[in-house]
Every structure is written in C-alpha cells, then in structure tokens.
Amino acid sequence: MRTSTTAIIGAGTIGIASALWLQRAGQKVVVIDPNEPGTGASHGNAGCFNGSSVVPMSMPGMWTSVPRWLLDPLGPLSIRMAYMPSLFPWLWRFLRAGRRAEVRRQAVALRALLGPTLPYLKQLSTAAGADDLIREQGHLYVYRSKQSLDGDRFGWQLRSDTGVALDWMNQGQLREFDPALSPYYTHGVLIRENGHTVDPGGLVRRLAEHFVRQGGAIHRGKANGFRLDGGRLQAVETDNGVVQAGSAVVAAGAHSNALLKTLGDWVPLETERGYHVMIAEPESQPHVPTCDASGKFVATPMRQGLRLAGTVELAGLEMAPNWKRAKALVELGRQMLPGLPDEVVEERLVLWMGHRPSLPDSLPVIDRASRCPDIVYAFGHGHVGMTAAPMTGHLVADLILGREPKIDVAPFRRARF
Ligand SMILES: Cc1cc2nc3c(=O)[nH]c(=O)nc-3n(C[C@H](O)[C@H](O)[C@H](O)COP(=O)(O)OP(=O)(O)OC[C@H]3O[C@@H](n4cnc5c(N)ncnc54)[C@H](O)[C@@H]3O)c2cc1C
C-alpha cells in the first residue's frame, strides 16, 4: 500500500523550508541527504534576505561588460575555458533571457516569490527559536561614480516598478550612514525592507533541528531514483536503502538534474560557482550587508566575523576550486572598508566555494514531474535561494497537498525550456 509520507531530497534551505511547511500542515515528512542539513550552497552564501532582488542575472547589453570582467583578475566573472563547450548552450539561453521584455516578466515573477520573504521566514524561525540569527536592518548598494550608477538604471527602475522602496544617498549621507565605508563611494541606495542572517548554514541547521524535534525524520543517503507503479510514486531509492513515500520533492540544488533524468525530464541547470572569505575578528565591517555594485560582491557582518561573498565562476560541478578567487575578495573588501589591514594573516581567513543552482532566466523550477504528479521539483534558485526558500517551501506544500498556490506558479514551470 502507498504511504502518505513525503520524501524531500535535499536538506538545503529549499528542502528544509519545504519540510517545515508540510509538517506544519500535518504531513509526515522525511528529508533525504547524504550530508548534514545546510552544508551545500545554503552554508556559505552572503546571508541576504533581499525581497528586492528582482533584477535577473542576464540583463540587456550586459554582454558588452563581459570581456572587461573576464580580463580583470579581481573581476566578478570567470569562465574556465575547458568548460566552455559544455557551457555554450546554457550561455546562449542566458543571453536570450536578457531581452528587455523577458527581463520585465522575470522581475515581476521574482518579486512575487521574494517580496514576502521576511514574514514567511519569521513564521518558521520563531517556531524554531531561531530569530536570534535574523536581522531586519536593510541592505545597502554602493557606487564609486555617477557613471557606474547610471549603468544600473534599468535595474533600479525594475525594482521601483515592482514596488521596492529605494532611499537614495549621496556621498555625505553615505559617510554619515556608515563611516566604515570607503570615502570614495559617491552614491548609495538603501533598501530598508531587506534583512539578513548572521549565520546562513546555522539557520538552516536550527530549522532542521526543529523539524526533527517536531517528529520529522532525516535519512542519511544519496537519492538515486524513484519507484513508480502505474505512474504513482511508491518509494525513493537511495544508496542507503529505499524510503517509502507517496510524494517527493526534488530540492537537490545544483545536483537536481541527475534525478530529473531518471524521470525523463531535463532542464538547462548550470552551476554558477561562488566564493566567500570569512575574516575572523575584523578590524572593520559595515553596519548592514553592503554590495559593491561594480565589484558585485557583498560584505555581510556575521556571527563568526566579516563575510565577503560573491563572484561567478562557470566551471561546472566537478572542477577543483580556484582559491585565488576567494582570496581576491579580501582585496576587494579592503577597497570597500579601509579600516581592514593591508595584510590579513591566513589563520584569520576561512575560504569557501559553493554551487548556485542556476537556470538561464534566473527563475527556479517549481513544478510537478511530467511523468508523475506525486513528484514536485523545487530547485534552480541561483543567486536568491536563501531569500526564496520560505515562499518556495510554501508553494511546494501547496502543490503536494493540492491547495491553491499562494502566488502564480506559471513562471516557474519546467516546460518553459
Ligand atoms: C557566494 C554565494 C552567495 C550567495 N548569497 C546569497 C544571498 O545573499 N541571498 C540569497 O538569497 N541567496 C544567496 N546565494 C544563493 C543561495 O545560497 C542558493 O540559491 C541556495 O542556497 C540554494 O539552496 P538549495 O537548497 O537549492 O541548495 P543547497 O543548499 O546546495 O542544498 C542542496 C542539498 O541537496 C543535497 N543533495 C544533492 N544531491 C542529492 C541527492 N541525489 N540525494 C540527496 N541529497 C542530495 C546536497 O547534499 C545539499 O545538501 C548565494 C550563493 C553563493 C554561492
């Protein structure tokens, strides 16, 4: 007989948020992962809950900046040439996604997914006793020249058009708001509605612990495929036994396509690898998460120190990290925060690389499998997965339980590719 249990594959922020919403609705849930919760991409991100992140990665005219970024060793983008042939089809879709009308459509979909993040997150974090890891102090973007700000005007227009309130700052106001920042910043934009966590991996783990305390199960194993009977799910197969389940969620981040293939589905999922460097006991740090808009990195004050995170490296899932990219963030951080010393001893640095799960149009897939209505896909959140998790998890629960989804899920359909 089929069990009513839901198996969630992946204990990242998306899987754990889905598990919690389902559990709150009375569903029996087991989370499957070979690793500890919150140790994938959800561990090392910049921790920002930016409901304002409606600007997709592929923007009109962006390709003109690519050669400059690639030539700059501290630049925000790097592509491993050996990976280029595999990457080309994704890059082509990525460029096509950056047409003006497409971008406007993506921004509206992102706003619906990300806008309600903090109230949704707080429902989960309060129940889990994890509110001490969350701050609601806003997010600051800083620019070194008016020309550089003007280059981002379309992005700011998109934010404003989708209902994000923007506080514009001049050089003097920036100095007053945060004296730790370099005086060379001439323009800034503060978005007060945003928040952040001071420990992204710790937050996911705290939520997972609550899930277990409430009766949820965690199965240590790597999911390999599904047992179907008459098109209905019977169980999930793992390298550590079979998990009986009447419904399942694929929330395996950048690794999700391997599971889709076993169901005859495929989407153009790529990994945008990102890096961070943590500086323990930093001499200087910003008041609120601060993004250098041209360097495309974020400095976030965290529990364990200052986290400098960002950059995009296109090199797939297997190639070894290039730690020079993480170390380059120290120099960028020094340019933002002149109070940091010229040399930071290695012992104070922690370097990390993680895999953003990215689809070319900067939107996730939140949809049912084509061959089995019991299996829901929830992955591909790219640069905004921490922010998107609370609403994504709610939508997953809506789909599994047959409820009307809170927002329109049509933009997140698998079949758009
Ligand atoms: C440098 C950097 C900075 C970022 N900053 C931000 C930010 O400030 N704000 C924001 O919103 N987002 C940010 N992101 C993006 C965010 O981190 C990701 O979108 C998000 O963590 C993705 O979550 P996930 O649960 O889909 O994937 P993951 O956290 O990677 O979790 C996937 C899980 O699935 C498991 N898994 C994989 N395959 C299997 C299998 N076959 N069976 C079982 N389990 C499996 C893995 O072990 C892993 O635990 C950033 C990302 C990076 C890299």
Short mmCIF file of N, CA, C and O in Angstrom, two decimals, residues 261-367:
data_model
loop_
_atom_site.label_atom_id
_atom_site.label_comp_id
_atom_site.label_asym_id
_atom_site.label_seq_id
_atom_site.Cartn_x
_atom_site.Cartn_y
_atom_site.Cartn_z
N LYS A 261 16.61 13.32 -14.74
CA LYS A 261 16.89 12.41 -15.87
C LYS A 261 16.26 11.04 -15.65
O LYS A 261 15.78 10.42 -16.58
N THR A 262 16.24 10.58 -14.39
CA THR A 262 15.66 9.25 -14.12
C THR A 262 14.15 9.27 -14.37
O THR A 262 13.53 8.22 -14.47
N LEU A 263 13.57 10.46 -14.46
CA LEU A 263 12.13 10.59 -14.70
C LEU A 263 11.84 11.05 -16.13
O LEU A 263 10.71 11.42 -16.47
N GLY A 264 12.89 11.10 -16.95
CA GLY A 264 12.71 11.51 -18.35
C GLY A 264 12.58 13.00 -18.53
O GLY A 264 12.18 13.48 -19.60
N ASP A 265 12.87 13.80 -17.49
CA ASP A 265 12.81 15.26 -17.60
C ASP A 265 14.22 15.83 -17.67
O ASP A 265 15.21 15.16 -17.29
N TRP A 266 14.32 17.07 -18.09
CA TRP A 266 15.63 17.75 -18.17
C TRP A 266 15.35 19.25 -18.18
O TRP A 266 14.37 19.70 -18.77
N VAL A 267 16.19 20.02 -17.53
CA VAL A 267 16.15 21.48 -17.68
C VAL A 267 17.59 21.97 -17.80
O VAL A 267 18.52 21.28 -17.34
N PRO A 268 17.82 23.15 -18.39
CA PRO A 268 19.19 23.64 -18.54
C PRO A 268 19.73 24.20 -17.22
O PRO A 268 19.88 25.41 -17.05
N LEU A 269 20.02 23.30 -16.29
CA LEU A 269 20.51 23.71 -14.97
C LEU A 269 22.03 23.75 -15.01
O LEU A 269 22.67 22.78 -15.39
N GLU A 270 22.59 24.87 -14.62
CA GLU A 270 24.04 25.04 -14.60
C GLU A 270 24.41 25.43 -13.17
O GLU A 270 23.54 25.77 -12.37
N THR A 271 25.69 25.34 -12.85
CA THR A 271 26.08 25.89 -11.56
C THR A 271 26.90 27.16 -11.77
O THR A 271 27.86 27.17 -12.53
N GLU A 272 26.48 28.22 -11.10
CA GLU A 272 27.30 29.43 -11.02
C GLU A 272 28.04 29.30 -9.69
O GLU A 272 27.47 29.52 -8.63
N ARG A 273 29.30 28.91 -9.79
CA ARG A 273 30.06 28.72 -8.55
C ARG A 273 30.37 30.09 -7.93
O ARG A 273 30.68 31.04 -8.64
N GLY A 274 30.26 30.14 -6.62
CA GLY A 274 30.55 31.40 -5.92
C GLY A 274 31.51 31.13 -4.78
O GLY A 274 31.66 29.99 -4.34
N TYR A 275 32.17 32.18 -4.32
CA TYR A 275 33.18 32.03 -3.26
C TYR A 275 32.87 32.96 -2.10
O TYR A 275 32.20 33.98 -2.28
N HIS A 276 33.38 32.59 -0.94
CA HIS A 276 33.41 33.58 0.14
C HIS A 276 34.74 33.47 0.89
O HIS A 276 35.43 32.46 0.83
N VAL A 277 35.05 34.56 1.55
CA VAL A 277 36.14 34.54 2.52
C VAL A 277 35.57 35.14 3.81
O VAL A 277 34.86 36.13 3.78
N MET A 278 35.84 34.44 4.92
CA MET A 278 35.44 34.98 6.23
C MET A 278 36.68 35.55 6.89
O MET A 278 37.73 34.89 6.91
N ILE A 279 36.56 36.74 7.46
CA ILE A 279 37.67 37.31 8.22
C ILE A 279 37.23 37.33 9.69
O ILE A 279 36.26 38.01 10.05
N ALA A 280 37.93 36.54 10.50
CA ALA A 280 37.59 36.49 11.92
C ALA A 280 38.04 37.78 12.60
O ALA A 280 39.06 38.36 12.23
N GLU A 281 37.27 38.22 13.57
CA GLU A 281 37.57 39.43 14.35
C GLU A 281 38.04 40.58 13.46
O GLU A 281 39.16 41.10 13.62
N PRO A 282 37.21 40.99 12.52
CA PRO A 282 37.63 42.02 11.56
C PRO A 282 37.81 43.39 12.23
O PRO A 282 37.07 43.72 13.15
N GLU A 283 38.81 44.14 11.79
CA GLU A 283 39.05 45.48 12.33
C GLU A 283 37.94 46.43 11.91
O GLU A 283 37.73 47.48 12.52
N SER A 284 37.25 46.09 10.83
CA SER A 284 36.22 46.97 10.31
C SER A 284 35.15 46.12 9.62
O SER A 284 35.48 45.10 9.00
N GLN A 285 33.89 46.52 9.75
CA GLN A 285 32.84 45.87 8.97
C GLN A 285 31.67 46.82 8.80
O GLN A 285 31.52 47.77 9.56
N PRO A 286 30.84 46.59 7.78
CA PRO A 286 29.72 47.51 7.55
C PRO A 286 28.60 47.29 8.56
O PRO A 286 28.51 46.22 9.16
N HIS A 287 27.74 48.31 8.72
CA HIS A 287 26.56 48.19 9.62
C HIS A 287 25.60 47.13 9.13
O HIS A 287 25.02 46.38 9.88
N VAL A 288 25.37 47.16 7.80
CA VAL A 288 24.37 46.27 7.19
C VAL A 288 25.04 45.62 5.98
O VAL A 288 26.06 46.13 5.49
N PRO A 289 24.50 44.50 5.48
CA PRO A 289 25.09 43.91 4.28
C PRO A 289 25.21 44.98 3.19
O PRO A 289 24.25 45.71 2.91
N THR A 290 26.41 45.07 2.62
CA THR A 290 26.68 46.15 1.66
C THR A 290 27.25 45.56 0.39
O THR A 290 28.24 44.82 0.43
N CYS A 291 26.61 45.90 -0.72
CA CYS A 291 27.03 45.35 -2.02
C CYS A 291 27.77 46.41 -2.81
O CYS A 291 27.25 47.51 -3.02
N ASP A 292 29.00 46.10 -3.21
CA ASP A 292 29.72 46.98 -4.12
C ASP A 292 29.19 46.65 -5.51
O ASP A 292 29.41 45.56 -6.04
N ALA A 293 28.47 47.61 -6.09
CA ALA A 293 27.71 47.30 -7.30
C ALA A 293 28.61 46.98 -8.48
O ALA A 293 28.24 46.16 -9.32
N SER A 294 29.81 47.59 -8.58
CA SER A 294 30.66 47.23 -9.73
C SER A 294 31.46 45.96 -9.44
O SER A 294 31.65 45.14 -10.33
N GLY A 295 31.93 45.80 -8.20
CA GLY A 295 32.69 44.60 -7.84
C GLY A 295 31.79 43.38 -7.75
O GLY A 295 32.25 42.25 -7.79
N LYS A 296 30.49 43.61 -7.60
CA LYS A 296 29.49 42.54 -7.49
C LYS A 296 29.84 41.55 -6.37
O LYS A 296 29.82 40.33 -6.56
N PHE A 297 30.19 42.10 -5.22
CA PHE A 297 30.36 41.26 -4.04
C PHE A 297 29.64 41.93 -2.89
O PHE A 297 29.33 43.12 -2.94
N VAL A 298 29.37 41.13 -1.85
CA VAL A 298 28.63 41.64 -0.69
C VAL A 298 29.49 41.45 0.55
O VAL A 298 30.12 40.40 0.72
N ALA A 299 29.52 42.46 1.39
CA ALA A 299 30.16 42.35 2.70
C ALA A 299 29.06 42.25 3.74
O ALA A 299 28.25 43.17 3.87
N THR A 300 29.02 41.13 4.45
CA THR A 300 27.94 40.92 5.43
C THR A 300 28.55 40.71 6.82
O THR A 300 29.41 39.84 6.99
N PRO A 301 28.09 41.50 7.81
CA PRO A 301 28.55 41.25 9.17
C PRO A 301 27.88 39.99 9.71
O PRO A 301 26.65 39.88 9.68
N MET A 302 28.70 39.03 10.14
CA MET A 302 28.13 37.76 10.62
C MET A 302 28.65 37.41 12.01
O MET A 302 29.56 38.06 12.51
N ARG A 303 28.07 36.35 12.57
CA ARG A 303 28.47 35.91 13.92
C ARG A 303 29.94 35.57 13.99
O ARG A 303 30.62 35.90 14.95
N GLN A 304 30.45 34.88 12.97
CA GLN A 304 31.85 34.40 13.01
C GLN A 304 32.82 35.41 12.44
O GLN A 304 33.99 35.12 12.29
N GLY A 305 32.34 36.59 12.05
CA GLY A 305 33.23 37.62 11.51
C GLY A 305 32.63 38.31 10.31
O GLY A 305 31.40 38.35 10.15
N LEU A 306 33.49 38.83 9.46
CA LEU A 306 33.04 39.54 8.26
C LEU A 306 33.05 38.56 7.09
O LEU A 306 34.08 37.91 6.83
N ARG A 307 31.94 38.44 6.39
CA ARG A 307 31.90 37.56 5.21
C ARG A 307 31.89 38.43 3.94
O ARG A 307 31.04 39.30 3.78
N LEU A 308 32.88 38.16 3.06
CA LEU A 308 32.91 38.80 1.75
C LEU A 308 32.56 37.71 0.75
O LEU A 308 33.27 36.70 0.65
N ALA A 309 31.43 37.88 0.06
CA ALA A 309 30.93 36.78 -0.77
C ALA A 309 30.50 37.29 -2.13
O ALA A 309 30.04 38.43 -2.26
N GLY A 310 30.66 36.43 -3.11
CA GLY A 310 30.17 36.81 -4.44
C GLY A 310 30.95 36.11 -5.52
O GLY A 310 31.47 35.01 -5.33
N THR A 311 31.07 36.75 -6.64
CA THR A 311 31.73 36.32 -7.87
C THR A 311 31.01 35.11 -8.50
O THR A 311 30.37 34.32 -7.81
N VAL A 312 31.12 35.04 -9.80
CA VAL A 312 30.55 33.93 -10.55
C VAL A 312 31.66 33.24 -11.31
O VAL A 312 32.43 33.89 -12.02
N GLU A 313 31.77 31.93 -11.13
CA GLU A 313 32.74 31.15 -11.89
C GLU A 313 31.97 30.04 -12.60
O GLU A 313 31.26 29.26 -11.95
N LEU A 314 32.10 30.00 -13.92
CA LEU A 314 31.40 28.98 -14.69
C LEU A 314 32.39 27.87 -14.99
O LEU A 314 33.27 28.02 -15.84
N ALA A 315 32.27 26.78 -14.25
CA ALA A 315 33.25 25.69 -14.36
C ALA A 315 32.63 24.34 -13.97
O ALA A 315 33.36 23.39 -13.72
N GLY A 316 31.32 24.28 -13.89
CA GLY A 316 30.64 23.00 -13.64
C GLY A 316 30.76 22.51 -12.21
O GLY A 316 31.24 23.21 -11.31
N LEU A 317 30.32 21.26 -12.02
CA LEU A 317 30.22 20.70 -10.67
C LEU A 317 31.50 20.01 -10.21
O LEU A 317 31.71 19.80 -9.02
N GLU A 318 32.36 19.64 -11.17
CA GLU A 318 33.48 18.75 -10.81
C GLU A 318 34.83 19.43 -10.62
O GLU A 318 35.66 18.94 -9.87
N MET A 319 35.08 20.53 -11.36
CA MET A 319 36.44 21.10 -11.33
C MET A 319 36.81 21.61 -9.94
O MET A 319 35.95 22.09 -9.20
N ALA A 320 38.10 21.54 -9.63
CA ALA A 320 38.58 21.99 -8.31
C ALA A 320 38.38 23.49 -8.15
O ALA A 320 38.42 24.23 -9.14
N PRO A 321 38.15 23.95 -6.91
CA PRO A 321 38.01 25.40 -6.70
C PRO A 321 39.30 26.14 -7.06
O PRO A 321 40.39 25.59 -6.96
N ASN A 322 39.14 27.38 -7.46
CA ASN A 322 40.29 28.26 -7.69
C ASN A 322 40.33 29.24 -6.51
O ASN A 322 39.65 30.27 -6.51
N TRP A 323 41.10 28.89 -5.48
CA TRP A 323 41.04 29.67 -4.23
C TRP A 323 41.52 31.09 -4.40
O TRP A 323 41.28 31.95 -3.55
N LYS A 324 42.21 31.36 -5.54
CA LYS A 324 42.63 32.75 -5.78
C LYS A 324 41.41 33.66 -5.85
O LYS A 324 41.47 34.83 -5.51
N ARG A 325 40.28 33.08 -6.32
CA ARG A 325 39.07 33.91 -6.44
C ARG A 325 38.53 34.29 -5.06
O ARG A 325 38.01 35.37 -4.86
N ALA A 326 38.65 33.37 -4.11
CA ALA A 326 38.21 33.69 -2.74
C ALA A 326 39.15 34.72 -2.13
O ALA A 326 38.73 35.69 -1.49
N LYS A 327 40.47 34.52 -2.36
CA LYS A 327 41.45 35.44 -1.76
C LYS A 327 41.32 36.83 -2.37
O LYS A 327 41.57 37.84 -1.71
N ALA A 328 40.91 36.89 -3.65
CA ALA A 328 40.73 38.20 -4.30
C ALA A 328 39.67 39.02 -3.58
O ALA A 328 39.70 40.26 -3.60
N LEU A 329 38.74 38.33 -2.90
CA LEU A 329 37.68 39.06 -2.20
C LEU A 329 38.25 39.87 -1.02
O LEU A 329 37.69 40.87 -0.62
N VAL A 330 39.39 39.43 -0.49
CA VAL A 330 40.00 40.18 0.64
C VAL A 330 40.42 41.56 0.13
O VAL A 330 40.16 42.58 0.79
N GLU A 331 41.05 41.59 -1.04
CA GLU A 331 41.49 42.87 -1.59
C GLU A 331 40.28 43.77 -1.90
O GLU A 331 40.29 44.97 -1.60
N LEU A 332 39.22 43.17 -2.45
CA LEU A 332 38.02 43.97 -2.74
C LEU A 332 37.43 44.51 -1.43
O LEU A 332 36.97 45.65 -1.36
N GLY A 333 37.45 43.67 -0.39
CA GLY A 333 36.93 44.09 0.91
C GLY A 333 37.72 45.27 1.46
O GLY A 333 37.17 46.21 2.04
N ARG A 334 39.05 45.21 1.27
CA ARG A 334 39.90 46.31 1.75
C ARG A 334 39.58 47.61 1.02
O ARG A 334 39.60 48.68 1.60
N GLN A 335 39.25 47.48 -0.26
CA GLN A 335 38.89 48.69 -1.01
C GLN A 335 37.57 49.27 -0.50
O GLN A 335 37.37 50.47 -0.50
N MET A 336 36.67 48.40 -0.05
CA MET A 336 35.39 48.89 0.49
C MET A 336 35.55 49.43 1.91
O MET A 336 34.94 50.43 2.29
N LEU A 337 36.37 48.73 2.71
CA LEU A 337 36.49 49.03 4.15
C LEU A 337 37.94 49.35 4.46
O LEU A 337 38.73 48.46 4.79
N PRO A 338 38.36 50.62 4.34
CA PRO A 338 39.78 50.94 4.51
C PRO A 338 40.31 50.62 5.90
O PRO A 338 41.53 50.55 6.09
N GLY A 339 39.43 50.38 6.86
CA GLY A 339 39.88 50.02 8.21
C GLY A 339 40.44 48.61 8.30
O GLY A 339 41.05 48.24 9.31
N LEU A 340 40.25 47.79 7.25
CA LEU A 340 40.85 46.45 7.26
C LEU A 340 42.35 46.60 7.02
O LEU A 340 42.78 47.47 6.25
N PRO A 341 43.17 45.75 7.65
CA PRO A 341 44.63 45.91 7.49
C PRO A 341 45.11 45.52 6.08
O PRO A 341 44.41 44.79 5.37
N ASP A 342 46.32 45.99 5.72
CA ASP A 342 46.88 45.68 4.39
C ASP A 342 47.06 44.19 4.21
O ASP A 342 46.86 43.64 3.15
N GLU A 343 47.49 43.53 5.28
CA GLU A 343 47.69 42.07 5.23
C GLU A 343 46.82 41.44 6.30
O GLU A 343 46.87 41.85 7.45
N VAL A 344 46.02 40.45 5.92
CA VAL A 344 45.27 39.70 6.93
C VAL A 344 45.91 38.32 7.00
O VAL A 344 46.00 37.62 5.98
N VAL A 345 46.39 37.94 8.19
CA VAL A 345 47.10 36.64 8.27
C VAL A 345 46.15 35.50 7.92
O VAL A 345 44.97 35.52 8.26
N GLU A 346 46.71 34.49 7.24
CA GLU A 346 45.93 33.36 6.72
C GLU A 346 45.08 32.70 7.81
O GLU A 346 43.97 32.25 7.55
N GLU A 347 45.61 32.66 9.06
CA GLU A 347 44.90 31.96 10.14
C GLU A 347 43.54 32.61 10.42
O GLU A 347 42.66 31.98 11.00
N ARG A 348 43.38 33.87 10.03
CA ARG A 348 42.10 34.54 10.31
C ARG A 348 41.12 34.38 9.16
O ARG A 348 40.01 34.90 9.21
N LEU A 349 41.55 33.70 8.10
CA LEU A 349 40.68 33.59 6.92
C LEU A 349 40.10 32.19 6.80
O LEU A 349 40.79 31.20 7.04
N VAL A 350 38.82 32.11 6.42
CA VAL A 350 38.23 30.83 6.03
C VAL A 350 37.73 31.01 4.60
O VAL A 350 36.99 31.96 4.31
N LEU A 351 38.16 30.11 3.71
CA LEU A 351 37.76 30.20 2.31
C LEU A 351 36.71 29.14 2.01
O LEU A 351 36.77 28.03 2.55
N TRP A 352 35.79 29.47 1.13
CA TRP A 352 34.69 28.53 0.80
C TRP A 352 34.27 28.71 -0.65
O TRP A 352 34.31 29.82 -1.18
N MET A 353 33.85 27.60 -1.27
CA MET A 353 33.26 27.67 -2.61
C MET A 353 31.95 26.88 -2.61
O MET A 353 31.87 25.81 -1.96
N GLY A 354 30.93 27.39 -3.26
CA GLY A 354 29.65 26.68 -3.32
C GLY A 354 29.00 26.79 -4.68
O GLY A 354 29.40 27.62 -5.51
N HIS A 355 27.99 25.93 -4.89
CA HIS A 355 27.35 25.81 -6.21
C HIS A 355 25.96 26.44 -6.22
O HIS A 355 25.00 25.83 -5.73
N ARG A 356 25.85 27.62 -6.81
CA ARG A 356 24.50 28.17 -7.01
C ARG A 356 23.82 27.32 -8.09
O ARG A 356 24.40 27.07 -9.14
N PRO A 357 22.57 26.90 -7.85
CA PRO A 357 21.85 26.15 -8.88
C PRO A 357 21.14 27.14 -9.80
O PRO A 357 20.18 27.79 -9.40
N SER A 358 21.61 27.28 -11.06
CA SER A 358 21.13 28.41 -11.86
C SER A 358 20.51 28.00 -13.18
O SER A 358 21.09 27.23 -13.95
N LEU A 359 19.36 28.55 -13.43
CA LEU A 359 18.69 28.41 -14.73
C LEU A 359 18.90 29.71 -15.50
O LEU A 359 19.09 30.77 -14.89
N PRO A 360 18.87 29.65 -16.84
CA PRO A 360 19.31 30.82 -17.61
C PRO A 360 18.43 32.06 -17.44
O PRO A 360 18.92 33.17 -17.64
N ASP A 361 17.16 31.88 -17.05
CA ASP A 361 16.29 33.07 -16.92
C ASP A 361 16.16 33.53 -15.46
O ASP A 361 15.28 34.32 -15.13
N SER A 362 17.06 33.06 -14.61
CA SER A 362 17.11 33.49 -13.19
C SER A 362 15.85 33.15 -12.41
O SER A 362 15.61 33.72 -11.34
N LEU A 363 15.02 32.27 -12.94
CA LEU A 363 13.84 31.82 -12.20
C LEU A 363 14.01 30.34 -11.86
O LEU A 363 14.59 29.58 -12.65
N PRO A 364 13.50 29.90 -10.70
CA PRO A 364 13.60 28.48 -10.36
C PRO A 364 12.56 27.65 -11.11
O PRO A 364 11.70 28.20 -11.79
N VAL A 365 12.67 26.34 -10.97
CA VAL A 365 11.59 25.44 -11.38
C VAL A 365 10.84 25.04 -10.11
O VAL A 365 11.45 24.53 -9.16
N ILE A 366 9.53 25.30 -10.10
CA ILE A 366 8.66 24.82 -9.00
C ILE A 366 7.45 24.22 -9.71
O ILE A 366 6.56 24.95 -10.17
N ASP A 367 7.47 22.91 -9.86
CA ASP A 367 6.50 22.28 -10.77
C ASP A 367 6.49 20.77 -10.52
O ASP A 367 7.39 20.24 -9.89
#
